[in-house]
């Protein structure tokens, strides 16, 4: 067997060489943190570079968090931007660093940057709030800081990337139930609808918009805001038809929440936007939750809905889950054909108006 001394050039065994490199790297990283403490902007940029794609460096450079936050507070634009981007990379996929960053006092300067007239700095701050809000420990602190109104303002006025990050940050914060009223109080529905209309229906942004709207529509204030917004219901119907599986699930959930709250008030606005075809398709091709919600909403949209307890077992499922087989295959009862015919009739009656309204928002 080859001896360790004989292995590798100059008698260095590979393991010994690696062991010799580790103390050297550790010393270099400690020196880098010391340079950040001394206020070197270039050192902050080096931290950002090293932590961009390395979980190991995020752990090893955790001691840079406090001096970076101090740099963030300095008020110098170059230093603030460098520190902000370095902190953002340190927080990505690292729960301990996320918590450490807020513990070090980063929230106050981040909120200042959210209000910056420099849209790039505003974008970076929004991305940082999004990343930090992914931590369940941080959510209550961010919620109590006054960040929600600022995020809604970014949602309406920021650059495209900042708007995308703002809606995702608001979604993260909306998982605390008490925050929903706070979000509603600063009129988020118009910018959410504008974001839906201006983007791709199958995007992650559209998914989060519809998820947030689904939660907000549990409140009368949210429902009134949506139906008061020109093209509001239509935007959700379009995600129902063209969105990702997750987006369609939230879209049907949003419409169902509306209709369940007051069928007489919201049935026609939903039908007027041509929701029936998308709902019928969703019963066959949606997620399990989407299918259940689509069945329930289709029942509510019928002219004379009746409760499932009064139906024959699986009648509704037989109508909407297997439409093709119902038309061409075995007749499963007069109720099924009558309900299917009624839905098709309503869909045809609304199709022209639906197309006209879509054209007006193109």
PDB file of N, CA and C in Angstrom, residues 25 29 47-61 89-90 92-94 97:
ATOM      1  N   UNK A  25      -7.999  29.416   4.276  1.00  0.00           N
ATOM      2  CA  UNK A  25      -9.280  29.989   3.857  1.00  0.00           C
ATOM      3  C   UNK A  25      -9.973  30.660   5.029  1.00  0.00           C
ATOM      4  N   UNK A  29     -11.151  34.558   5.304  1.00  0.00           N
ATOM      5  CA  UNK A  29     -12.527  34.992   5.551  1.00  0.00           C
ATOM      6  C   UNK A  29     -12.606  35.874   6.785  1.00  0.00           C
ATOM      7  N   UNK A  47     -17.957  39.899  -0.139  1.00  0.00           N
ATOM      8  CA  UNK A  47     -18.885  39.035   0.598  1.00  0.00           C
ATOM      9  C   UNK A  47     -20.054  38.650  -0.311  1.00  0.00           C
ATOM     10  N   UNK A  48     -20.574  39.632  -1.021  1.00  0.00           N
ATOM     11  CA  UNK A  48     -21.679  39.345  -1.933  1.00  0.00           C
ATOM     12  C   UNK A  48     -21.264  38.311  -2.979  1.00  0.00           C
ATOM     13  N   UNK A  49     -20.065  38.483  -3.548  1.00  0.00           N
ATOM     14  CA  UNK A  49     -19.602  37.564  -4.588  1.00  0.00           C
ATOM     15  C   UNK A  49     -19.449  36.144  -4.046  1.00  0.00           C
ATOM     16  N   UNK A  50     -18.856  36.016  -2.875  1.00  0.00           N
ATOM     17  CA  UNK A  50     -18.591  34.691  -2.303  1.00  0.00           C
ATOM     18  C   UNK A  50     -19.869  33.966  -1.887  1.00  0.00           C
ATOM     19  N   UNK A  51     -20.889  34.715  -1.483  1.00  0.00           N
ATOM     20  CA  UNK A  51     -22.116  34.093  -0.960  1.00  0.00           C
ATOM     21  C   UNK A  51     -23.204  33.944  -2.012  1.00  0.00           C
ATOM     22  N   UNK A  52     -22.920  34.352  -3.229  1.00  0.00           N
ATOM     23  CA  UNK A  52     -23.952  34.316  -4.263  1.00  0.00           C
ATOM     24  C   UNK A  52     -24.487  32.905  -4.487  1.00  0.00           C
ATOM     25  N   UNK A  53     -23.602  31.924  -4.514  1.00  0.00           N
ATOM     26  CA  UNK A  53     -24.039  30.549  -4.807  1.00  0.00           C
ATOM     27  C   UNK A  53     -23.413  29.527  -3.874  1.00  0.00           C
ATOM     28  N   UNK A  54     -22.965  29.958  -2.707  1.00  0.00           N
ATOM     29  CA  UNK A  54     -22.253  29.042  -1.813  1.00  0.00           C
ATOM     30  C   UNK A  54     -22.864  29.049  -0.418  1.00  0.00           C
ATOM     31  N   UNK A  55     -23.539  27.965  -0.072  1.00  0.00           N
ATOM     32  CA  UNK A  55     -24.105  27.836   1.272  1.00  0.00           C
ATOM     33  C   UNK A  55     -22.995  27.790   2.316  1.00  0.00           C
ATOM     34  N   UNK A  56     -21.862  27.204   1.938  1.00  0.00           N
ATOM     35  CA  UNK A  56     -20.733  27.116   2.877  1.00  0.00           C
ATOM     36  C   UNK A  56     -20.215  28.509   3.235  1.00  0.00           C
ATOM     37  N   UNK A  57     -20.092  29.373   2.246  1.00  0.00           N
ATOM     38  CA  UNK A  57     -19.616  30.726   2.523  1.00  0.00           C
ATOM     39  C   UNK A  57     -20.657  31.539   3.301  1.00  0.00           C
ATOM     40  N   UNK A  58     -21.943  31.243   3.070  1.00  0.00           N
ATOM     41  CA  UNK A  58     -22.966  31.943   3.869  1.00  0.00           C
ATOM     42  C   UNK A  58     -22.795  31.626   5.349  1.00  0.00           C
ATOM     43  N   UNK A  59     -22.498  30.370   5.646  1.00  0.00           N
ATOM     44  CA  UNK A  59     -22.288  29.988   7.039  1.00  0.00           C
ATOM     45  C   UNK A  59     -21.009  30.611   7.592  1.00  0.00           C
ATOM     46  N   UNK A  60     -19.929  30.520   6.813  1.00  0.00           N
ATOM     47  CA  UNK A  60     -18.633  30.976   7.301  1.00  0.00           C
ATOM     48  C   UNK A  60     -18.549  32.495   7.423  1.00  0.00           C
ATOM     49  N   UNK A  61     -19.359  33.219   6.676  1.00  0.00           N
ATOM     50  CA  UNK A  61     -19.329  34.679   6.704  1.00  0.00           C
ATOM     51  C   UNK A  61     -20.478  35.274   7.510  1.00  0.00           C
ATOM     52  N   UNK A  89     -27.661  38.184  -0.187  1.00  0.00           N
ATOM     53  CA  UNK A  89     -27.077  36.872  -0.504  1.00  0.00           C
ATOM     54  C   UNK A  89     -26.848  36.029   0.746  1.00  0.00           C
ATOM     55  N   UNK A  90     -26.465  36.670   1.848  1.00  0.00           N
ATOM     56  CA  UNK A  90     -26.272  35.923   3.095  1.00  0.00           C
ATOM     57  C   UNK A  90     -27.571  35.304   3.599  1.00  0.00           C
ATOM     58  N   UNK A  92     -30.211  34.255   1.722  1.00  0.00           N
ATOM     59  CA  UNK A  92     -30.838  33.280   0.823  1.00  0.00           C
ATOM     60  C   UNK A  92     -30.591  31.855   1.324  1.00  0.00           C
ATOM     61  N   UNK A  93     -31.652  31.115   1.522  1.00  0.00           N
ATOM     62  CA  UNK A  93     -31.606  29.704   1.939  1.00  0.00           C
ATOM     63  C   UNK A  93     -30.805  29.492   3.230  1.00  0.00           C
ATOM     64  N   UNK A  94     -30.820  30.485   4.108  1.00  0.00           N
ATOM     65  CA  UNK A  94     -30.113  30.343   5.382  1.00  0.00           C
ATOM     66  C   UNK A  94     -30.961  30.959   6.487  1.00  0.00           C
ATOM     67  N   UNK A  97     -29.142  33.040   9.246  1.00  0.00           N
ATOM     68  CA  UNK A  97     -28.730  34.368   8.806  1.00  0.00           C
ATOM     69  C   UNK A  97     -29.918  35.310   8.655  1.00  0.00           C
TER      70      UNK A  97
END
